[in-house]
JSON list of C-alpha atoms in Angstrom, two decimals:
[
{"chain": "Z", "resi": 405, "resn": "MET", "atom": "CA", "xyz": [28.01, -20.85, -53.03]},
{"chain": "Z", "resi": 406, "resn": "ASN", "atom": "CA", "xyz": [25.50, -18.44, -54.88]},
{"chain": "Z", "resi": 407, "resn": "TRP", "atom": "CA", "xyz": [26.28, -15.23, -54.01]},
{"chain": "Z", "resi": 408, "resn": "ARG", "atom": "CA", "xyz": [23.00, -13.78, -56.10]},
{"chain": "Z", "resi": 409, "resn": "ILE", "atom": "CA", "xyz": [21.17, -14.68, -53.22]},
{"chain": "Z", "resi": 410, "resn": "VAL", "atom": "CA", "xyz": [23.66, -13.97, -50.83]},
{"chain": "Z", "resi": 411, "resn": "ARG", "atom": "CA", "xyz": [23.35, -10.30, -52.00]},
{"chain": "Z", "resi": 412, "resn": "ARG", "atom": "CA", "xyz": [19.44, -10.61, -52.29]},
{"chain": "Z", "resi": 413, "resn": "PHE", "atom": "CA", "xyz": [19.47, -11.66, -48.88]},
{"chain": "Z", "resi": 414, "resn": "ALA", "atom": "CA", "xyz": [21.25, -8.38, -47.20]},
{"chain": "Z", "resi": 415, "resn": "ARG", "atom": "CA", "xyz": [19.83, -5.85, -49.00]},
{"chain": "Z", "resi": 416, "resn": "GLY", "atom": "CA", "xyz": [16.93, -7.23, -48.25]},
{"chain": "Z", "resi": 417, "resn": "GLU", "atom": "CA", "xyz": [14.10, -4.87, -46.11]},
{"chain": "Z", "resi": 418, "resn": "ASP", "atom": "CA", "xyz": [11.86, -7.55, -45.43]},
{"chain": "Z", "resi": 419, "resn": "GLY", "atom": "CA", "xyz": [11.40, -7.74, -41.93]},
{"chain": "Z", "resi": 420, "resn": "ALA", "atom": "CA", "xyz": [13.16, -5.31, -40.58]},
{"chain": "Z", "resi": 421, "resn": "ALA", "atom": "CA", "xyz": [10.33, -3.73, -38.97]},
{"chain": "Z", "resi": 422, "resn": "ALA", "atom": "CA", "xyz": [9.73, -6.55, -36.69]},
{"chain": "Z", "resi": 423, "resn": "VAL", "atom": "CA", "xyz": [13.11, -6.90, -36.00]},
{"chain": "Z", "resi": 424, "resn": "GLU", "atom": "CA", "xyz": [13.21, -3.66, -34.33]},
{"chain": "Z", "resi": 425, "resn": "PHE", "atom": "CA", "xyz": [10.11, -3.47, -32.82]},
{"chain": "Z", "resi": 426, "resn": "ALA", "atom": "CA", "xyz": [11.64, -7.04, -31.51]},
{"chain": "Z", "resi": 427, "resn": "MET", "atom": "CA", "xyz": [14.23, -5.06, -29.73]},
{"chain": "Z", "resi": 428, "resn": "VAL", "atom": "CA", "xyz": [11.84, -2.19, -27.92]},
{"chain": "Z", "resi": 429, "resn": "ALA", "atom": "CA", "xyz": [9.12, -4.61, -27.20]},
{"chain": "Z", "resi": 430, "resn": "ALA", "atom": "CA", "xyz": [10.83, -5.65, -23.57]},
{"chain": "Z", "resi": 431, "resn": "PRO", "atom": "CA", "xyz": [12.12, -1.74, -22.34]},
{"chain": "Z", "resi": 432, "resn": "PHE", "atom": "CA", "xyz": [8.21, -1.07, -23.60]},
{"chain": "Z", "resi": 433, "resn": "LEU", "atom": "CA", "xyz": [6.43, -3.56, -21.81]},
{"chain": "Z", "resi": 434, "resn": "ALA", "atom": "CA", "xyz": [8.64, -3.56, -18.88]},
{"chain": "Z", "resi": 435, "resn": "LEU", "atom": "CA", "xyz": [8.20, 1.22, -18.40]},
{"chain": "Z", "resi": 436, "resn": "MET", "atom": "CA", "xyz": [3.97, 0.08, -18.61]},
{"chain": "Z", "resi": 437, "resn": "PHE", "atom": "CA", "xyz": [3.77, -2.91, -16.16]},
{"chain": "Z", "resi": 438, "resn": "ALA", "atom": "CA", "xyz": [6.42, -0.39, -14.37]},
{"chain": "Z", "resi": 439, "resn": "ILE", "atom": "CA", "xyz": [3.37, 2.03, -14.66]},
{"chain": "Z", "resi": 440, "resn": "MET", "atom": "CA", "xyz": [0.20, 0.20, -14.39]},
{"chain": "Z", "resi": 441, "resn": "GLU", "atom": "CA", "xyz": [2.32, -0.90, -11.55]},
{"chain": "Z", "resi": 442, "resn": "THR", "atom": "CA", "xyz": [3.00, 2.43, -9.99]},
{"chain": "Z", "resi": 443, "resn": "ALA", "atom": "CA", "xyz": [-0.62, 2.98, -10.38]},
{"chain": "Z", "resi": 444, "resn": "LEU", "atom": "CA", "xyz": [-2.34, 0.94, -8.36]},
{"chain": "Z", "resi": 445, "resn": "VAL", "atom": "CA", "xyz": [0.23, 1.21, -5.33]},
{"chain": "Z", "resi": 446, "resn": "PHE", "atom": "CA", "xyz": [-1.05, 4.79, -5.91]},
{"chain": "Z", "resi": 447, "resn": "PHE", "atom": "CA", "xyz": [-4.72, 3.67, -5.95]},
{"chain": "Z", "resi": 448, "resn": "ALA", "atom": "CA", "xyz": [-4.41, 1.72, -2.61]},
{"chain": "Z", "resi": 449, "resn": "SER", "atom": "CA", "xyz": [-3.00, 4.55, -1.05]},
{"chain": "Z", "resi": 450, "resn": "GLN", "atom": "CA", "xyz": [-5.48, 6.69, -2.02]},
{"chain": "Z", "resi": 451, "resn": "THR", "atom": "CA", "xyz": [-8.24, 3.78, -0.50]},
{"chain": "Z", "resi": 452, "resn": "LEU", "atom": "CA", "xyz": [-6.64, 3.45, 2.48]},
{"chain": "Z", "resi": 453, "resn": "GLU", "atom": "CA", "xyz": [-6.58, 6.57, 3.27]},
{"chain": "Z", "resi": 454, "resn": "THR", "atom": "CA", "xyz": [-9.65, 7.22, 3.47]},
{"chain": "Z", "resi": 455, "resn": "ALA", "atom": "CA", "xyz": [-10.09, 4.49, 5.52]},
{"chain": "Z", "resi": 456, "resn": "VAL", "atom": "CA", "xyz": [-8.00, 5.79, 8.08]},
{"chain": "Z", "resi": 457, "resn": "ALA", "atom": "CA", "xyz": [-10.39, 8.93, 7.72]},
{"chain": "Z", "resi": 458, "resn": "ASP", "atom": "CA", "xyz": [-13.82, 7.72, 7.34]},
{"chain": "Z", "resi": 459, "resn": "SER", "atom": "CA", "xyz": [-13.25, 5.03, 10.74]},
{"chain": "Z", "resi": 460, "resn": "ALA", "atom": "CA", "xyz": [-11.18, 7.11, 12.55]},
{"chain": "Z", "resi": 461, "resn": "ARG", "atom": "CA", "xyz": [-14.59, 8.82, 12.67]},
{"chain": "Z", "resi": 462, "resn": "LEU", "atom": "CA", "xyz": [-16.06, 5.95, 14.63]},
{"chain": "Z", "resi": 463, "resn": "ILE", "atom": "CA", "xyz": [-12.96, 6.86, 17.50]},
{"chain": "Z", "resi": 464, "resn": "MET", "atom": "CA", "xyz": [-14.15, 10.41, 17.57]},
{"chain": "Z", "resi": 465, "resn": "THR", "atom": "CA", "xyz": [-16.62, 11.11, 17.78]},
{"chain": "Z", "resi": 466, "resn": "GLY", "atom": "CA", "xyz": [-17.28, 8.02, 20.83]},
{"chain": "Z", "resi": 467, "resn": "GLN", "atom": "CA", "xyz": [-19.13, 5.18, 18.82]},
{"chain": "Z", "resi": 468, "resn": "ALA", "atom": "CA", "xyz": [-16.71, 3.94, 19.11]},
{"chain": "Z", "resi": 469, "resn": "GLN", "atom": "CA", "xyz": [-16.35, 3.25, 22.64]},
{"chain": "Z", "resi": 470, "resn": "THR", "atom": "CA", "xyz": [-20.61, 3.56, 23.47]},
{"chain": "Z", "resi": 471, "resn": "GLN", "atom": "CA", "xyz": [-20.84, 0.81, 21.45]},
{"chain": "Z", "resi": 472, "resn": "SER", "atom": "CA", "xyz": [-18.30, -0.75, 23.42]},
{"chain": "Z", "resi": 473, "resn": "TYR", "atom": "CA", "xyz": [-15.88, -1.75, 19.77]},
{"chain": "Z", "resi": 474, "resn": "ASP", "atom": "CA", "xyz": [-13.03, -3.39, 20.21]},
{"chain": "Z", "resi": 475, "resn": "ALA", "atom": "CA", "xyz": [-9.78, -4.73, 17.77]},
{"chain": "Z", "resi": 476, "resn": "ALA", "atom": "CA", "xyz": [-11.51, -7.29, 16.00]},
{"chain": "Z", "resi": 477, "resn": "ALA", "atom": "CA", "xyz": [-15.41, -4.82, 15.21]},
{"chain": "Z", "resi": 478, "resn": "PHE", "atom": "CA", "xyz": [-13.00, -1.47, 14.34]},
{"chain": "Z", "resi": 479, "resn": "LYS", "atom": "CA", "xyz": [-11.05, -3.75, 12.23]},
{"chain": "Z", "resi": 480, "resn": "SER", "atom": "CA", "xyz": [-14.72, -5.35, 10.99]},
{"chain": "Z", "resi": 481, "resn": "ALA", "atom": "CA", "xyz": [-15.55, -1.91, 10.03]},
{"chain": "Z", "resi": 482, "resn": "VAL", "atom": "CA", "xyz": [-12.61, -0.84, 8.41]},
{"chain": "Z", "resi": 483, "resn": "CYS", "atom": "CA", "xyz": [-12.92, -4.05, 5.82]},
{"chain": "Z", "resi": 484, "resn": "ALA", "atom": "CA", "xyz": [-16.32, -2.62, 5.10]},
{"chain": "Z", "resi": 485, "resn": "LYS", "atom": "CA", "xyz": [-14.75, 0.96, 4.22]},
{"chain": "Z", "resi": 486, "resn": "ILE", "atom": "CA", "xyz": [-12.26, -1.63, 1.83]},
{"chain": "Z", "resi": 487, "resn": "SER", "atom": "CA", "xyz": [-13.62, -5.08, 0.11]},
{"chain": "Z", "resi": 488, "resn": "GLY", "atom": "CA", "xyz": [-12.23, -5.45, -2.71]},
{"chain": "Z", "resi": 489, "resn": "LEU", "atom": "CA", "xyz": [-9.13, -4.39, -3.27]},
{"chain": "Z", "resi": 490, "resn": "PHE", "atom": "CA", "xyz": [-7.36, -5.84, 0.15]},
{"chain": "Z", "resi": 491, "resn": "ASP", "atom": "CA", "xyz": [-7.21, -8.86, 1.72]},
{"chain": "Z", "resi": 492, "resn": "CYS", "atom": "CA", "xyz": [-8.59, -7.70, 5.68]},
{"chain": "Z", "resi": 493, "resn": "SER", "atom": "CA", "xyz": [-7.42, -11.34, 6.78]},
{"chain": "Z", "resi": 494, "resn": "GLY", "atom": "CA", "xyz": [-4.00, -11.96, 7.30]},
{"chain": "Z", "resi": 495, "resn": "GLY", "atom": "CA", "xyz": [-2.71, -8.19, 5.55]},
{"chain": "Z", "resi": 496, "resn": "LEU", "atom": "CA", "xyz": [-4.60, -5.54, 7.43]},
{"chain": "Z", "resi": 497, "resn": "LYS", "atom": "CA", "xyz": [-2.82, -3.95, 10.09]},
{"chain": "Z", "resi": 498, "resn": "ILE", "atom": "CA", "xyz": [-4.32, -1.88, 12.48]},
{"chain": "Z", "resi": 499, "resn": "ASP", "atom": "CA", "xyz": [-2.87, 0.15, 15.31]},
{"chain": "Z", "resi": 500, "resn": "VAL", "atom": "CA", "xyz": [-4.76, 2.28, 18.05]},
{"chain": "Z", "resi": 501, "resn": "LYS", "atom": "CA", "xyz": [-2.77, 4.24, 20.19]},
{"chain": "Z", "resi": 502, "resn": "THR", "atom": "CA", "xyz": [-3.61, 7.56, 23.47]},
{"chain": "Z", "resi": 503, "resn": "TYR", "atom": "CA", "xyz": [-1.41, 9.55, 23.75]},
{"chain": "Z", "resi": 504, "resn": "THR", "atom": "CA", "xyz": [-0.28, 12.46, 25.64]},
{"chain": "Z", "resi": 505, "resn": "SER", "atom": "CA", "xyz": [0.25, 14.49, 23.80]},
{"chain": "Z", "resi": 506, "resn": "PHE", "atom": "CA", "xyz": [0.81, 15.27, 20.02]},
{"chain": "Z", "resi": 507, "resn": "GLY", "atom": "CA", "xyz": [4.41, 15.94, 20.47]},
{"chain": "Z", "resi": 508, "resn": "SER", "atom": "CA", "xyz": [4.92, 12.94, 21.65]},
{"chain": "Z", "resi": 509, "resn": "VAL", "atom": "CA", "xyz": [3.09, 10.53, 18.41]},
{"chain": "Z", "resi": 510, "resn": "ASP", "atom": "CA", "xyz": [5.67, 7.47, 17.47]},
{"chain": "Z", "resi": 511, "resn": "ASN", "atom": "CA", "xyz": [5.38, 8.29, 14.10]},
{"chain": "Z", "resi": 512, "resn": "SER", "atom": "CA", "xyz": [8.70, 6.47, 12.67]},
{"chain": "Z", "resi": 513, "resn": "LYS", "atom": "CA", "xyz": [8.10, 3.46, 10.72]},
{"chain": "Z", "resi": 514, "resn": "PRO", "atom": "CA", "xyz": [6.53, -0.28, 11.59]},
{"chain": "Z", "resi": 515, "resn": "LEU", "atom": "CA", "xyz": [9.27, -2.07, 10.57]},
{"chain": "Z", "resi": 516, "resn": "ASP", "atom": "CA", "xyz": [12.96, -3.73, 12.14]},
{"chain": "Z", "resi": 517, "resn": "ALA", "atom": "CA", "xyz": [16.14, -3.91, 10.94]},
{"chain": "Z", "resi": 518, "resn": "ASN", "atom": "CA", "xyz": [15.45, -7.30, 8.73]},
{"chain": "Z", "resi": 519, "resn": "GLY", "atom": "CA", "xyz": [12.50, -4.82, 6.93]},
{"chain": "Z", "resi": 520, "resn": "ASN", "atom": "CA", "xyz": [9.64, -6.90, 8.47]},
{"chain": "Z", "resi": 521, "resn": "LEU", "atom": "CA", "xyz": [6.05, -5.42, 10.62]},
{"chain": "Z", "resi": 522, "resn": "LYS", "atom": "CA", "xyz": [6.74, -5.15, 13.50]},
{"chain": "Z", "resi": 523, "resn": "THR", "atom": "CA", "xyz": [3.55, -6.76, 15.55]},
{"chain": "Z", "resi": 524, "resn": "ASN", "atom": "CA", "xyz": [3.78, -3.95, 18.51]},
{"chain": "Z", "resi": 525, "resn": "PHE", "atom": "CA", "xyz": [0.88, -2.90, 16.84]},
{"chain": "Z", "resi": 526, "resn": "GLY", "atom": "CA", "xyz": [-3.34, -2.77, 19.86]},
{"chain": "Z", "resi": 527, "resn": "TYR", "atom": "CA", "xyz": [-5.96, -0.98, 20.08]},
{"chain": "Z", "resi": 528, "resn": "THR", "atom": "CA", "xyz": [-6.75, 1.47, 22.83]},
{"chain": "Z", "resi": 529, "resn": "PRO", "atom": "CA", "xyz": [-9.51, 4.44, 21.64]},
{"chain": "Z", "resi": 530, "resn": "GLY", "atom": "CA", "xyz": [-9.49, 6.51, 23.76]},
{"chain": "Z", "resi": 531, "resn": "GLY", "atom": "CA", "xyz": [-11.88, 8.13, 26.17]},
{"chain": "Z", "resi": 532, "resn": "PRO", "atom": "CA", "xyz": [-13.35, 12.34, 25.60]},
{"chain": "Z", "resi": 533, "resn": "GLY", "atom": "CA", "xyz": [-10.78, 14.44, 25.03]},
{"chain": "Z", "resi": 534, "resn": "ASP", "atom": "CA", "xyz": [-8.06, 12.01, 24.78]},
{"chain": "Z", "resi": 535, "resn": "ILE", "atom": "CA", "xyz": [-5.23, 12.50, 21.70]},
{"chain": "Z", "resi": 536, "resn": "VAL", "atom": "CA", "xyz": [-5.59, 9.57, 19.82]},
{"chain": "Z", "resi": 537, "resn": "VAL", "atom": "CA", "xyz": [-3.44, 7.91, 16.55]},
{"chain": "Z", "resi": 538, "resn": "VAL", "atom": "CA", "xyz": [-4.64, 5.55, 14.24]},
{"chain": "Z", "resi": 539, "resn": "ARG", "atom": "CA", "xyz": [-2.54, 4.20, 11.82]},
{"chain": "Z", "resi": 540, "resn": "LEU", "atom": "CA", "xyz": [-3.49, 1.21, 9.79]},
{"chain": "Z", "resi": 541, "resn": "MET", "atom": "CA", "xyz": [-0.77, -0.79, 7.32]},
{"chain": "Z", "resi": 542, "resn": "TYR", "atom": "CA", "xyz": [-1.52, -2.86, 4.73]},
{"chain": "Z", "resi": 543, "resn": "GLN", "atom": "CA", "xyz": [2.11, -4.88, 2.92]},
{"chain": "Z", "resi": 544, "resn": "TRP", "atom": "CA", "xyz": [0.71, -5.13, -1.35]},
{"chain": "Z", "resi": 545, "resn": "PRO", "atom": "CA", "xyz": [2.60, -7.15, -3.13]},
{"chain": "Z", "resi": 546, "resn": "VAL", "atom": "CA", "xyz": [5.02, -5.85, -5.76]},
{"chain": "Z", "resi": 547, "resn": "TYR", "atom": "CA", "xyz": [5.05, -8.08, -8.74]},
{"chain": "Z", "resi": 548, "resn": "ALA", "atom": "CA", "xyz": [7.13, -5.48, -11.97]},
{"chain": "Z", "resi": 549, "resn": "SER", "atom": "CA", "xyz": [11.10, -5.29, -10.39]},
{"chain": "Z", "resi": 550, "resn": "LEU", "atom": "CA", "xyz": [12.06, -4.85, -13.60]},
{"chain": "Z", "resi": 551, "resn": "LEU", "atom": "CA", "xyz": [15.31, -3.50, -15.20]},
{"chain": "Z", "resi": 552, "resn": "GLY", "atom": "CA", "xyz": [15.89, -2.22, -11.58]},
{"chain": "Z", "resi": 553, "resn": "PHE", "atom": "CA", "xyz": [12.32, -1.01, -11.31]},
{"chain": "Z", "resi": 554, "resn": "ASN", "atom": "CA", "xyz": [10.87, -1.98, -7.45]},
{"chain": "Z", "resi": 555, "resn": "LEU", "atom": "CA", "xyz": [8.98, -0.39, -5.59]},
{"chain": "Z", "resi": 556, "resn": "GLY", "atom": "CA", "xyz": [9.15, -2.38, -2.80]},
{"chain": "Z", "resi": 557, "resn": "ASP", "atom": "CA", "xyz": [10.71, -1.27, 0.64]},
{"chain": "Z", "resi": 558, "resn": "MET", "atom": "CA", "xyz": [9.91, -4.37, 3.13]},
{"chain": "Z", "resi": 559, "resn": "ALA", "atom": "CA", "xyz": [11.05, -8.31, 2.59]},
{"chain": "Z", "resi": 560, "resn": "GLY", "atom": "CA", "xyz": [9.49, -10.46, 0.95]},
{"chain": "Z", "resi": 561, "resn": "ASN", "atom": "CA", "xyz": [9.67, -8.33, -2.14]},
{"chain": "Z", "resi": 562, "resn": "LYS", "atom": "CA", "xyz": [6.03, -6.10, -0.42]},
{"chain": "Z", "resi": 563, "resn": "ARG", "atom": "CA", "xyz": [5.76, -2.70, 0.02]},
{"chain": "Z", "resi": 564, "resn": "LEU", "atom": "CA", "xyz": [4.08, -1.02, 3.35]},
{"chain": "Z", "resi": 565, "resn": "ILE", "atom": "CA", "xyz": [1.75, 1.44, 2.61]},
{"chain": "Z", "resi": 566, "resn": "MET", "atom": "CA", "xyz": [0.11, 3.10, 5.45]},
{"chain": "Z", "resi": 567, "resn": "ALA", "atom": "CA", "xyz": [-2.18, 5.38, 6.72]},
{"chain": "Z", "resi": 568, "resn": "THR", "atom": "CA", "xyz": [-2.34, 7.83, 10.07]},
{"chain": "Z", "resi": 569, "resn": "ALA", "atom": "CA", "xyz": [-5.34, 10.01, 11.27]},
{"chain": "Z", "resi": 570, "resn": "ALA", "atom": "CA", "xyz": [-4.35, 12.34, 14.29]},
{"chain": "Z", "resi": 571, "resn": "PHE", "atom": "CA", "xyz": [-7.18, 13.89, 16.19]},
{"chain": "Z", "resi": 572, "resn": "ARG", "atom": "CA", "xyz": [-8.25, 14.68, 19.78]},
{"chain": "Z", "resi": 573, "resn": "ASN", "atom": "CA", "xyz": [-11.71, 12.67, 20.30]},
{"chain": "Z", "resi": 574, "resn": "GLU", "atom": "CA", "xyz": [-14.94, 15.27, 20.79]},
{"chain": "Z", "resi": 575, "resn": "PRO", "atom": "CA", "xyz": [-16.07, 15.45, 24.32]},
{"chain": "Z", "resi": 576, "resn": "TYR", "atom": "CA", "xyz": [-18.90, 12.01, 23.85]},
{"chain": "Z", "resi": 577, "resn": "GLN", "atom": "CA", "xyz": [-20.96, 11.37, 26.49]}
]
């Protein structure tokens, strides 16, 4: 065995930066993907909040009731405000309910024990002076679940993004 070649190889520092980068690259990329996904979830949440505020105004002012909106018409009005970011055909769920008082509003998470979205949603926009709660729910798929970081809170590696508006209908005619 040629010891001179072995000693020269052991002293050589060629490629040290590549080895150091290989050790740091995986955690760095995982962190970058986690940051990007978290930012995207926050952006989607804010978009849904804006959509619920705008679309709830249709019910609060009586436009949805006087123009005979049903659940499908209200959903298409909501989808017109959030197109491009969400899949309105299957992922978006809308729940519009009327309550007798603000204290009786059910604000629990609409998930069953297995982490699946419940299906008992309705569309009851109420009349003048009624208390109404509009909830928009979307099952956002989570992709970056590396290094123990997982935004998913539902079955199937999804996150429930939910926006709510509670209000009293105006006395429209």
